[in-house]
PDB file of C-alpha atoms in Angstrom:
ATOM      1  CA  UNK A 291     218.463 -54.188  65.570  1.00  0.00           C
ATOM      2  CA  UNK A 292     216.529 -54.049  69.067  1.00  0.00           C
ATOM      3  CA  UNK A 293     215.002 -57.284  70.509  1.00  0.00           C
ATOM      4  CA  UNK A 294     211.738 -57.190  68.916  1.00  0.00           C
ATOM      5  CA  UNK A 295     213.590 -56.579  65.347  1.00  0.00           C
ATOM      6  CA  UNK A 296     215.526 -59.634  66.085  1.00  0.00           C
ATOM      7  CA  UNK A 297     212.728 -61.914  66.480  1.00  0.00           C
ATOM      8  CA  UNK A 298     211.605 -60.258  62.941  1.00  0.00           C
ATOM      9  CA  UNK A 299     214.836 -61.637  61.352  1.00  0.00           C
ATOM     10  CA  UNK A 300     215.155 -65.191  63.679  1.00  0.00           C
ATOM     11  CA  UNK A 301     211.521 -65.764  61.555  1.00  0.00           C
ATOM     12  CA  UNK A 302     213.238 -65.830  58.724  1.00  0.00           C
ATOM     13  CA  UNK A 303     216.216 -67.943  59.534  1.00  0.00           C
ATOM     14  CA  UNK A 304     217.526 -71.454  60.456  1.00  0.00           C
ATOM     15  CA  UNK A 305     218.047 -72.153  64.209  1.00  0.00           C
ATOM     16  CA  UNK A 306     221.464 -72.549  65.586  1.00  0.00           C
ATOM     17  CA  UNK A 307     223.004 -76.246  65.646  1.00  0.00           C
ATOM     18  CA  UNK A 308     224.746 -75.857  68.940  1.00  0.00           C
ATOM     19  CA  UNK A 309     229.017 -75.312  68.757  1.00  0.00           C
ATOM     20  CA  UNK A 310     231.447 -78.022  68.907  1.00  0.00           C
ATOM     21  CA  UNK A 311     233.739 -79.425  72.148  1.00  0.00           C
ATOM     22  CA  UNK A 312     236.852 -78.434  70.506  1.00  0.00           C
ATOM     23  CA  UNK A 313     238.147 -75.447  72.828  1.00  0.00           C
ATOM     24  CA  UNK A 314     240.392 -75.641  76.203  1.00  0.00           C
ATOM     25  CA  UNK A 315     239.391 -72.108  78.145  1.00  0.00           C
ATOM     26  CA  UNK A 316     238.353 -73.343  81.390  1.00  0.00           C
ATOM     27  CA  UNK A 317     236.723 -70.395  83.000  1.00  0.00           C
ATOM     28  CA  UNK A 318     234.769 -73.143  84.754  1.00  0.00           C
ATOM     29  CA  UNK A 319     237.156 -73.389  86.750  1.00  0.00           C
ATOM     30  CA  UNK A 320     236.690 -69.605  87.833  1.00  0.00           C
ATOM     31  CA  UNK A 321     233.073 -69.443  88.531  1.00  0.00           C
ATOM     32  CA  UNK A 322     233.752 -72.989  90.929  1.00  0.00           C
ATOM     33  CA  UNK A 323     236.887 -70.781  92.637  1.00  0.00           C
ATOM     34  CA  UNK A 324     234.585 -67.517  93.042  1.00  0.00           C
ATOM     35  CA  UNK A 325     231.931 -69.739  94.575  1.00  0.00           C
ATOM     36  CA  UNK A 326     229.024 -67.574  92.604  1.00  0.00           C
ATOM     37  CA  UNK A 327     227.717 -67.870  88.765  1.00  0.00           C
ATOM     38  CA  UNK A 328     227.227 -64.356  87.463  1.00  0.00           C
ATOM     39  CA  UNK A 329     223.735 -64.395  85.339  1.00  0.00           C
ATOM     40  CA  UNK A 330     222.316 -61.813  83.092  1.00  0.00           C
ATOM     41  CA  UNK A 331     219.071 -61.268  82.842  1.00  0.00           C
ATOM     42  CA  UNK A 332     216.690 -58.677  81.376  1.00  0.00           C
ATOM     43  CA  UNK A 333     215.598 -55.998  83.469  1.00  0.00           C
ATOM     44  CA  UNK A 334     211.480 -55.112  83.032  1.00  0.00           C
ATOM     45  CA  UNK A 335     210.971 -58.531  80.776  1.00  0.00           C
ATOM     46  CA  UNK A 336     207.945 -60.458  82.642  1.00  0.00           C
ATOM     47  CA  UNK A 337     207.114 -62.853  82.944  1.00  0.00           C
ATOM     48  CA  UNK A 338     210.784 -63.829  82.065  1.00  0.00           C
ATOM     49  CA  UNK A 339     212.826 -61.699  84.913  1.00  0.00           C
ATOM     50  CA  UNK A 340     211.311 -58.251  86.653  1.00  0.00           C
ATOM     51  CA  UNK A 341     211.007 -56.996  89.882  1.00  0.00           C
ATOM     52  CA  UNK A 342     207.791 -58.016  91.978  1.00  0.00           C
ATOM     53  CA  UNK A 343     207.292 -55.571  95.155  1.00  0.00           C
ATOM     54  CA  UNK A 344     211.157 -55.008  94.733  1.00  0.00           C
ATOM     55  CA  UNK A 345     212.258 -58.615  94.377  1.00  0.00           C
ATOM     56  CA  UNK A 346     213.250 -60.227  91.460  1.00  0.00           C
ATOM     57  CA  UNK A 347     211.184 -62.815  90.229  1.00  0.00           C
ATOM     58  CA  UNK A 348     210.686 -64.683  86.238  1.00  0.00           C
ATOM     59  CA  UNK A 349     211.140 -68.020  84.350  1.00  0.00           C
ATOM     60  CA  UNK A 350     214.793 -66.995  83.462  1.00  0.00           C
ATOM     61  CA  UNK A 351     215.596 -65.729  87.253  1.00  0.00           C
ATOM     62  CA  UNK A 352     214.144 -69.365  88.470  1.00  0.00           C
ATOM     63  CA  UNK A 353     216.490 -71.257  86.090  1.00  0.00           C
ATOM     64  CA  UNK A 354     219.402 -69.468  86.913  1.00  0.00           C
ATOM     65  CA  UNK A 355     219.160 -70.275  90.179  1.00  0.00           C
ATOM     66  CA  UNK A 356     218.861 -73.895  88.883  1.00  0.00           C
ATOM     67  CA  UNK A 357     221.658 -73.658  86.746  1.00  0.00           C
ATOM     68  CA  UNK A 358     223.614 -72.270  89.888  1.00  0.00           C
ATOM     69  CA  UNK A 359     222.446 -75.012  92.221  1.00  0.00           C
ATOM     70  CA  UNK A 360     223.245 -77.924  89.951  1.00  0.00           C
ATOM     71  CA  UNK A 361     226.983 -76.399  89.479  1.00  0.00           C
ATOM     72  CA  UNK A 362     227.008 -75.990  93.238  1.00  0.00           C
ATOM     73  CA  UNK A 363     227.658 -72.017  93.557  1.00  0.00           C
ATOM     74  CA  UNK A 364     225.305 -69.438  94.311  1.00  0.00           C
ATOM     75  CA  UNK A 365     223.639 -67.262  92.067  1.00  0.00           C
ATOM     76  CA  UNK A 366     224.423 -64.024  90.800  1.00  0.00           C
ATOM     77  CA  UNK A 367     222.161 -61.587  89.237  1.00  0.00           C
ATOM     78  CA  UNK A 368     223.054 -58.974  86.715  1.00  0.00           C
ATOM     79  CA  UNK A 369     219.969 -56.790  85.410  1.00  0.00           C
ATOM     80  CA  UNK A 370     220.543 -56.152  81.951  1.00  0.00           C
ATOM     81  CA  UNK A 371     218.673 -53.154  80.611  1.00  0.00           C
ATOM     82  CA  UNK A 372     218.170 -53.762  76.464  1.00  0.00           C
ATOM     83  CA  UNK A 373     220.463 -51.611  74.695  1.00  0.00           C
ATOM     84  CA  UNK A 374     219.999 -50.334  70.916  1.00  0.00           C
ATOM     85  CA  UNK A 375     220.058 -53.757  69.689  1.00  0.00           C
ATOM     86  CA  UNK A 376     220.934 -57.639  70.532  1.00  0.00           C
ATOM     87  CA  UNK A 377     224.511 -57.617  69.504  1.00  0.00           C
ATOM     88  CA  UNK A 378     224.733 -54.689  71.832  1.00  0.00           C
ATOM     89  CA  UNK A 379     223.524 -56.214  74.810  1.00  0.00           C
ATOM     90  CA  UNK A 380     225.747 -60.049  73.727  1.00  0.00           C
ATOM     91  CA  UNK A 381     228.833 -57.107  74.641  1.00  0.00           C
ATOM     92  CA  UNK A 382     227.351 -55.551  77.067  1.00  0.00           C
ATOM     93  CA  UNK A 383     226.625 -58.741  79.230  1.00  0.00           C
ATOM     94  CA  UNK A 384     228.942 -61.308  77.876  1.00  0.00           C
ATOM     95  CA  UNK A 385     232.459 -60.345  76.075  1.00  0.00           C
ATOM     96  CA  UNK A 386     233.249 -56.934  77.040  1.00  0.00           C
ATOM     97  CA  UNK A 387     231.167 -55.069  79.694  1.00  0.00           C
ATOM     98  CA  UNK A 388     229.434 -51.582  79.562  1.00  0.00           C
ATOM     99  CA  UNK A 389     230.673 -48.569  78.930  1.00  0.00           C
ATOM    100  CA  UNK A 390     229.886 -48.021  82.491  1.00  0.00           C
ATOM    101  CA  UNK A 391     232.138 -50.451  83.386  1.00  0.00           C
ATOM    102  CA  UNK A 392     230.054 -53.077  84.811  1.00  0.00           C
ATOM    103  CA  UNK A 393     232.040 -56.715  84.957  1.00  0.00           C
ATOM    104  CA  UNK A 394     230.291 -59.222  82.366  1.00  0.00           C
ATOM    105  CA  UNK A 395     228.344 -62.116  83.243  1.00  0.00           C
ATOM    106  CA  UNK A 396     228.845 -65.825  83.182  1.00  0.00           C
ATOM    107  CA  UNK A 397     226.285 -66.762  81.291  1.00  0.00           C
ATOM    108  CA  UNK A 398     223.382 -64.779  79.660  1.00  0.00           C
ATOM    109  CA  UNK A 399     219.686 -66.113  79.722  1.00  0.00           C
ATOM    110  CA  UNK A 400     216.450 -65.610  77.442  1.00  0.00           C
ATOM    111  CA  UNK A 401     219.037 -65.270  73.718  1.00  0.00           C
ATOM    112  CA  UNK A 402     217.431 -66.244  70.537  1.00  0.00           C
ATOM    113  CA  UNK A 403     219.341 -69.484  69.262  1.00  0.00           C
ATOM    114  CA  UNK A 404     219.759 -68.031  65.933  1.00  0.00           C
ATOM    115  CA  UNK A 405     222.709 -69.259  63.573  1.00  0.00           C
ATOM    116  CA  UNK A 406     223.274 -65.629  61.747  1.00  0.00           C
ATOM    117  CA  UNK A 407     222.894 -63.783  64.583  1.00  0.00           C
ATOM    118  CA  UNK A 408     225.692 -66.281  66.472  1.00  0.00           C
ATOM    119  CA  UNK A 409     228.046 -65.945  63.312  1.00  0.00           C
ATOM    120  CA  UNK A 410     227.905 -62.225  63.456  1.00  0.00           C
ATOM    121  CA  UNK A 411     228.461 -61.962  67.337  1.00  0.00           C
ATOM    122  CA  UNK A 412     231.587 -64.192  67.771  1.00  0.00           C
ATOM    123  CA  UNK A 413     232.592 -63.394  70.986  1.00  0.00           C
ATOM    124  CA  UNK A 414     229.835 -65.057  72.474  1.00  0.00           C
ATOM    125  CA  UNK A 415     228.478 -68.902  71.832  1.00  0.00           C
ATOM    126  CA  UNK A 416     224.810 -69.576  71.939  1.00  0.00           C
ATOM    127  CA  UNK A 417     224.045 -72.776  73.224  1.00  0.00           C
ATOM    128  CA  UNK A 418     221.136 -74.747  75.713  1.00  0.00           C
ATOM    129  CA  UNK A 419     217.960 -73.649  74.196  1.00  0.00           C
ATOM    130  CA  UNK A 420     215.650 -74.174  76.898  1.00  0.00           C
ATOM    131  CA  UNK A 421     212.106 -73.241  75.352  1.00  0.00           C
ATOM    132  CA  UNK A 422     210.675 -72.661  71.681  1.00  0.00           C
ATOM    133  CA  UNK A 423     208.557 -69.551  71.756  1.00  0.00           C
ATOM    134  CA  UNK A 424     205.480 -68.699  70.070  1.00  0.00           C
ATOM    135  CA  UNK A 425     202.740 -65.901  69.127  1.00  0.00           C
ATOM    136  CA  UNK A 426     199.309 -66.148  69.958  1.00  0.00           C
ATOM    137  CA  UNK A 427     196.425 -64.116  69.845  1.00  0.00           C
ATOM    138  CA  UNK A 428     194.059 -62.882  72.734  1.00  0.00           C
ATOM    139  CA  UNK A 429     190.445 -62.793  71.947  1.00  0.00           C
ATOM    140  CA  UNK A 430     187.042 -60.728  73.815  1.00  0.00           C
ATOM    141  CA  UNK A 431     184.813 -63.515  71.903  1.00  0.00           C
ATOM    142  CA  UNK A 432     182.191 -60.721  72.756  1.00  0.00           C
ATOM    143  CA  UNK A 433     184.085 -58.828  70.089  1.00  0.00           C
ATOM    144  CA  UNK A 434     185.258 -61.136  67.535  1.00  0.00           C
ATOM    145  CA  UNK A 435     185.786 -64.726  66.115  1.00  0.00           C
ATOM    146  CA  UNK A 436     189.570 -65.779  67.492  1.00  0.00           C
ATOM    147  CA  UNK A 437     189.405 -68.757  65.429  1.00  0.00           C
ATOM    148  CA  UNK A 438     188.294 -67.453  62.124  1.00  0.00           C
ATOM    149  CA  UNK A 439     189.872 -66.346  59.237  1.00  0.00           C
ATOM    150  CA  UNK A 440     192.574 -63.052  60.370  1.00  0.00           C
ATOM    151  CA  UNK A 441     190.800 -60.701  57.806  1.00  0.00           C
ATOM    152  CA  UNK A 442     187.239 -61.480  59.742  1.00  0.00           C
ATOM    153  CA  UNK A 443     188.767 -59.388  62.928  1.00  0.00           C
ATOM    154  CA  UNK A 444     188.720 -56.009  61.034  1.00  0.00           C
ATOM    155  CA  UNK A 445     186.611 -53.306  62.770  1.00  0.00           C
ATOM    156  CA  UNK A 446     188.061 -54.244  65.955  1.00  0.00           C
ATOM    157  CA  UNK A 447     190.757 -52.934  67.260  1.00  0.00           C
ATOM    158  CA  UNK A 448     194.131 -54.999  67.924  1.00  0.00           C
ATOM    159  CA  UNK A 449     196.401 -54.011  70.676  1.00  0.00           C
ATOM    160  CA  UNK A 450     200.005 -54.539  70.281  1.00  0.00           C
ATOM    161  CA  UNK A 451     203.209 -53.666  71.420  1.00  0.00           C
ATOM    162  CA  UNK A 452     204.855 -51.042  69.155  1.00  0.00           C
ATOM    163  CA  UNK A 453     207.499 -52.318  66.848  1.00  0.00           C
ATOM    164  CA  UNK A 454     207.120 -55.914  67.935  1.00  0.00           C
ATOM    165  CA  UNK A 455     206.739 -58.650  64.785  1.00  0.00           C
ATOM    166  CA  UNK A 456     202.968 -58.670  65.282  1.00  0.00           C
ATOM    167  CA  UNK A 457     202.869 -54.877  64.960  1.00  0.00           C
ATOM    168  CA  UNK A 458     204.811 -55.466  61.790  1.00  0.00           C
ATOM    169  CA  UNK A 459     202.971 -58.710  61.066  1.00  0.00           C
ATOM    170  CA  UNK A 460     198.998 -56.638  61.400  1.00  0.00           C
ATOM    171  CA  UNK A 461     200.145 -53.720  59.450  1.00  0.00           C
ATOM    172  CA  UNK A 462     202.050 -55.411  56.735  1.00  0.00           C
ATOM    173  CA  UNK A 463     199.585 -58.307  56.209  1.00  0.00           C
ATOM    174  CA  UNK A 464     196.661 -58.922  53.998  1.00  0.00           C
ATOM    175  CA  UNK A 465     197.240 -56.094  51.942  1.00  0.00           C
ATOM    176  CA  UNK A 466     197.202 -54.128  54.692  1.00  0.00           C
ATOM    177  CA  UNK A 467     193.067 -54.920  55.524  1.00  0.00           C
ATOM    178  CA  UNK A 468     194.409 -54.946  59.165  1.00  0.00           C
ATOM    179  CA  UNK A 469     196.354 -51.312  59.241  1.00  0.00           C
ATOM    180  CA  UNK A 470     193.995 -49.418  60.798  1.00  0.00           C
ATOM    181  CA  UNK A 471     192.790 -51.528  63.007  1.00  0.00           C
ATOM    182  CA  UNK A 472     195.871 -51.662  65.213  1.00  0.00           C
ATOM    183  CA  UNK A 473     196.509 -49.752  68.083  1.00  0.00           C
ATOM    184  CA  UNK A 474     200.108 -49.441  69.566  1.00  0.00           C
ATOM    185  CA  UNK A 475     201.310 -49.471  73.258  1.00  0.00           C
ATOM    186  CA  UNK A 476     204.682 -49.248  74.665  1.00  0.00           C
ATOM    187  CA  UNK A 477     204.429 -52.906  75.947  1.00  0.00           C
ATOM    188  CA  UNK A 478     202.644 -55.952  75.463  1.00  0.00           C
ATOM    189  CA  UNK A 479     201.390 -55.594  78.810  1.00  0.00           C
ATOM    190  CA  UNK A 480     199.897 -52.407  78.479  1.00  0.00           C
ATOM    191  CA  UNK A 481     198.182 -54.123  74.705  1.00  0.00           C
ATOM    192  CA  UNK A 482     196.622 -57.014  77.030  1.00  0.00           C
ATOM    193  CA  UNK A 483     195.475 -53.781  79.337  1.00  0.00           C
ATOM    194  CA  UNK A 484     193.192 -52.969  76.299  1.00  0.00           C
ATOM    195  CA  UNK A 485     191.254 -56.146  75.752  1.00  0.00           C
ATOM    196  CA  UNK A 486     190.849 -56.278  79.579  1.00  0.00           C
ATOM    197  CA  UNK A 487     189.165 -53.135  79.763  1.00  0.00           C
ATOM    198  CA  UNK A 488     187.406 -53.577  76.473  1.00  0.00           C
ATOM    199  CA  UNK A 489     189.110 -51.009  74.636  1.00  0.00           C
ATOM    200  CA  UNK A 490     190.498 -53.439  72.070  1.00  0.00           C
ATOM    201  CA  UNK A 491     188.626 -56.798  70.633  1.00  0.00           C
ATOM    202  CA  UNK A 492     192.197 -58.142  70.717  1.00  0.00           C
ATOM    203  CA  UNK A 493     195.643 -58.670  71.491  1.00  0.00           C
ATOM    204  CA  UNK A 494     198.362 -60.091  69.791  1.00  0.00           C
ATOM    205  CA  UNK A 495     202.147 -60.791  71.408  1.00  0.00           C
ATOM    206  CA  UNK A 496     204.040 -63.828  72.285  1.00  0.00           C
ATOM    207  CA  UNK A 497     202.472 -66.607  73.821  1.00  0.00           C
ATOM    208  CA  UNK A 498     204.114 -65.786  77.117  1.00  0.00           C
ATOM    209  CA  UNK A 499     203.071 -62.452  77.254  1.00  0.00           C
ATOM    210  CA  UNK A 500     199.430 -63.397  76.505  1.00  0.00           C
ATOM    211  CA  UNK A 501     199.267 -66.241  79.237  1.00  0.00           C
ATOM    212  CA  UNK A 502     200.865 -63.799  81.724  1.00  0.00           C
ATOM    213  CA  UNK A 503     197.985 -61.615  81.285  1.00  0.00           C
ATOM    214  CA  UNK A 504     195.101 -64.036  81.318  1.00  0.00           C
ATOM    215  CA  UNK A 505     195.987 -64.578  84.912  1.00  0.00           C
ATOM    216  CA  UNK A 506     194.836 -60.873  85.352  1.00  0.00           C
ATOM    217  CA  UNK A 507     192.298 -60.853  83.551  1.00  0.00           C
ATOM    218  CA  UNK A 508     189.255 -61.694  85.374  1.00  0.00           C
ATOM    219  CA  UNK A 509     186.743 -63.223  82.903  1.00  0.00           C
ATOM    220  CA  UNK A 510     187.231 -65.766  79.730  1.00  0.00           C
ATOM    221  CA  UNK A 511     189.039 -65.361  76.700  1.00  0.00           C
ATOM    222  CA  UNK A 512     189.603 -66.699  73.863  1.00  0.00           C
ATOM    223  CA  UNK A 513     193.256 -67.202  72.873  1.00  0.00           C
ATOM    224  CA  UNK A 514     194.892 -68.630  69.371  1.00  0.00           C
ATOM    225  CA  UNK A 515     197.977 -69.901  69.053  1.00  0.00           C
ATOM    226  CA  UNK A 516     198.591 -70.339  65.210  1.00  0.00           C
ATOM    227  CA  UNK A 517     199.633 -70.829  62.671  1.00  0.00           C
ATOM    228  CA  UNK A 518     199.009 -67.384  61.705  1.00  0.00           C
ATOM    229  CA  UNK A 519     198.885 -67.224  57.695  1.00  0.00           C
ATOM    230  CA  UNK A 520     201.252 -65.198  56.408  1.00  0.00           C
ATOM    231  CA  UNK A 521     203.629 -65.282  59.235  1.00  0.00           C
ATOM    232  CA  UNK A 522     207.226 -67.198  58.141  1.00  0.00           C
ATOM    233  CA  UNK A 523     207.744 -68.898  61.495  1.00  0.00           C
ATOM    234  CA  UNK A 524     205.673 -69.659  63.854  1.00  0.00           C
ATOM    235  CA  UNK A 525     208.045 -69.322  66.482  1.00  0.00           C
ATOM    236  CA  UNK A 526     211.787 -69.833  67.564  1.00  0.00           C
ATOM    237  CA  UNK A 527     214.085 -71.204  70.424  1.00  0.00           C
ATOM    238  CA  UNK A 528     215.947 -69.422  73.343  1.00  0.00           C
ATOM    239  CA  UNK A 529     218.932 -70.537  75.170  1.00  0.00           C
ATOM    240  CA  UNK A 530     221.625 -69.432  76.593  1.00  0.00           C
ATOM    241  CA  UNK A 531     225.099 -67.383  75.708  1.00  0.00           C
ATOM    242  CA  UNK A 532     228.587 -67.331  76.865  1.00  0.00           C
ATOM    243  CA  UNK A 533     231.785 -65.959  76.124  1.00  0.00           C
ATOM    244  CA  UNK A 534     234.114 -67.575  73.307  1.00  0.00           C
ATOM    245  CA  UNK A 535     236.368 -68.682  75.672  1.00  0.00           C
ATOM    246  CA  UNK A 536     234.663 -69.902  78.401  1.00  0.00           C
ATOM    247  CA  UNK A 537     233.486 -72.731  76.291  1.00  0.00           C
ATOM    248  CA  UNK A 538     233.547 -75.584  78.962  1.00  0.00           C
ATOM    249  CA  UNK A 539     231.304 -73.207  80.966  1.00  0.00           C
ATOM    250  CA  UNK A 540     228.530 -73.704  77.882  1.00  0.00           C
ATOM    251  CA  UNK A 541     229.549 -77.218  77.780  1.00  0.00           C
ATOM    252  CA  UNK A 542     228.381 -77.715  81.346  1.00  0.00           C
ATOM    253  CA  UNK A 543     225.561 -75.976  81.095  1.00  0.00           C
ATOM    254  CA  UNK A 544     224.138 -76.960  78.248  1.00  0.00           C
ATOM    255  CA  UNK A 545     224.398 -80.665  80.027  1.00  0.00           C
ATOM    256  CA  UNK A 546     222.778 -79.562  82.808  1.00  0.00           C
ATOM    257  CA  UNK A 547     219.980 -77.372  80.988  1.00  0.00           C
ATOM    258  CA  UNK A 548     219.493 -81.360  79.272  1.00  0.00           C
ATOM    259  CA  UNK A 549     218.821 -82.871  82.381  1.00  0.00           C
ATOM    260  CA  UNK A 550     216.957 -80.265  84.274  1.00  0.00           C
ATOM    261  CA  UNK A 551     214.427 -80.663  80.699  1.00  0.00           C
ATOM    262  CA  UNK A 552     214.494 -84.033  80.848  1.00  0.00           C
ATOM    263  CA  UNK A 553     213.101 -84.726  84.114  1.00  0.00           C
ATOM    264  CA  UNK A 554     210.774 -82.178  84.091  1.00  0.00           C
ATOM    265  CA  UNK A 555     212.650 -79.354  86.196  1.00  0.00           C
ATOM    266  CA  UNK A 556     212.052 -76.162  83.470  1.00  0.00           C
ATOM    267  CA  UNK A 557     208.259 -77.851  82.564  1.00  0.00           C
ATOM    268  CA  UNK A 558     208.042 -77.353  86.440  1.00  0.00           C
ATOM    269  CA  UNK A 559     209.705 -73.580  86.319  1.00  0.00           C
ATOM    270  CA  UNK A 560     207.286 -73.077  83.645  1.00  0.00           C
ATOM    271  CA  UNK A 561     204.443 -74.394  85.177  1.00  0.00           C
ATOM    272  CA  UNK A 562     204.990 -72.087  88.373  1.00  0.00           C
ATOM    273  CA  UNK A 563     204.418 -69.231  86.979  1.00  0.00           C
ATOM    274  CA  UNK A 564     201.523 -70.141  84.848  1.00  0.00           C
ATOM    275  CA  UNK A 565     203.171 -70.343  81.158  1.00  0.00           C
ATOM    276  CA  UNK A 566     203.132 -73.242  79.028  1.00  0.00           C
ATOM    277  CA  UNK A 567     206.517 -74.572  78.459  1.00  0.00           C
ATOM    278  CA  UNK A 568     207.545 -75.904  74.725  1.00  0.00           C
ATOM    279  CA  UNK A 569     210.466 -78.063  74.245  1.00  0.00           C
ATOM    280  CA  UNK A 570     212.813 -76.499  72.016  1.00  0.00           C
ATOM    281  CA  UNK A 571     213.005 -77.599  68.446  1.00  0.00           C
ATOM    282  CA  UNK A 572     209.246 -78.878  68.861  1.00  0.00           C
ATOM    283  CA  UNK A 573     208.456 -76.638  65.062  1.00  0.00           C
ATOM    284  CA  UNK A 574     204.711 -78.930  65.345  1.00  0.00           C
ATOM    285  CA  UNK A 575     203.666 -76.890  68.657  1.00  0.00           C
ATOM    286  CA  UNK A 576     201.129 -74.271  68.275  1.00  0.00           C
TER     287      UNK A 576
END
């Protein structure tokens, strides 16, 4: 199950509750004696964490560095290429390390705060969602109604990213009225390309990955945000993840993700970079 298959099964299930303060590991105590907090992140996942003119930039990169200030070390980047699937890269970042033998990290950003997918993996703890994610659609109002009825849009092509849960969502949907309609790219960037150069009358992906593009853009368009009939959830939270046994280094965290949402810190992070930030939990936001 890759990352985009994931979010097909987190919109089918509860949300994680959080884990209870019942363990003693202290590698807390570690990352304060190493002076440095060792964060995953994924490689090539704007507007999340990539590499700008070699340097790397994102949401998740930003709040790392948070995280890492507020603890009082500095921050440490790992650059997590996606692996065949999530529970994969939980191993490959958290609990054991790569087969390449690359140390794990700390802590582990952008993880879907899913309850099944934390039983199965349980090595790691998922904890501190820090934002509840979204689709929306991207609209050439030249080309067709964003607002109206899904089935309206067909005759216009809709660019998505190839085996994300809108490509499945498009294809699988309305009997299928959509189907061949859709065209598929290897990113969502390269979908938003599309309606940009009016190849496509829209583009569907997460709401992230649509406001990233608008920026580039260059003229006005239309964008809808649900609820998308049809869909089973609307959207879902992300967090963090860390080991099993560094449980007081969750703890901490997750107190400090709390505060840096409460006064306004991640809105902020959020705000920089020209994406709308959601409070976790908050199922009412479209």
């Amino acid at each position: 199950m890759n990352r985009r298959q994931l979010l097909a099964m987190v919109a089918t299930l509860p949300l994680a509750a959080g884990f209870l303060r019942s363990a003693n590991a202290a590698p807390l105590d570690k990352v304060m004696q190493k002076g440095s907090l060792r964060i995953a992140v994924y490689r090539d996942n704007p507007p999340w964490s990539w590499r700008r003119e070699g340097k790397l930039v994102g949401i998740d990169v930003d709040l790392g560095r948070a995280l890492a200030e507020k603890l009082g070390v500095k921050p440490d980047f790992m650059e997590l290429t996606a692996d065949e699937n999530m529970d994969d890269d939980l191993r490959n970042a958290v609990w054991k390390g790569s087969i390449l033998g690359e140390p794990v990290a700390d802590v582990m950003m952008h993880v879907p705060h899913d309850r099944e997918f934390g039983l199965r993996n349980d090595m790691a703890v998922l904890t501190a969602p820090y934002h509840r994610e979204s689709f929306a659609l991207a609209c050439d109002p030249a080309r067709t109604d964003c607002k109206g009825s899904m089935v309206d849009m067909a005759g216009s092509a809709i660019a998505v990213e190839t085996d994300s849960v809108p490509d499945f969502y498009l294809t699988g949907a309305f009997g299928g009225r959509l189907r061949g309609d859709v065209v598929h790219h290897l990113s969502a960037a390269a979908a938003m390309a599309d309606l940009f150069t009016g190849d496509a009358g829209a583009t569907m992906a997460t709401l992230a990955q649509v406001e990233l593009g608008l920026s580039a853009a260059g003229r006005k368009l239309v964008v809808r945000r649900g609820p998308f009939p049809g869909l089973a959830r609307q959207g879902w939270d992300i967090g963090i993840a860390v080991k099993t046994d560094s449980r007081d280094l969750g703890y901490r965290l997750e107190d400090v993700i709390a505060g840096l949402l409460s006064d306004g810190t991640i809105a902020g992070i959020f705000t920089a970079h020209g994406i709308t930030h959601v409070p976790p939990g908050d199922h009412a936001a479209r």
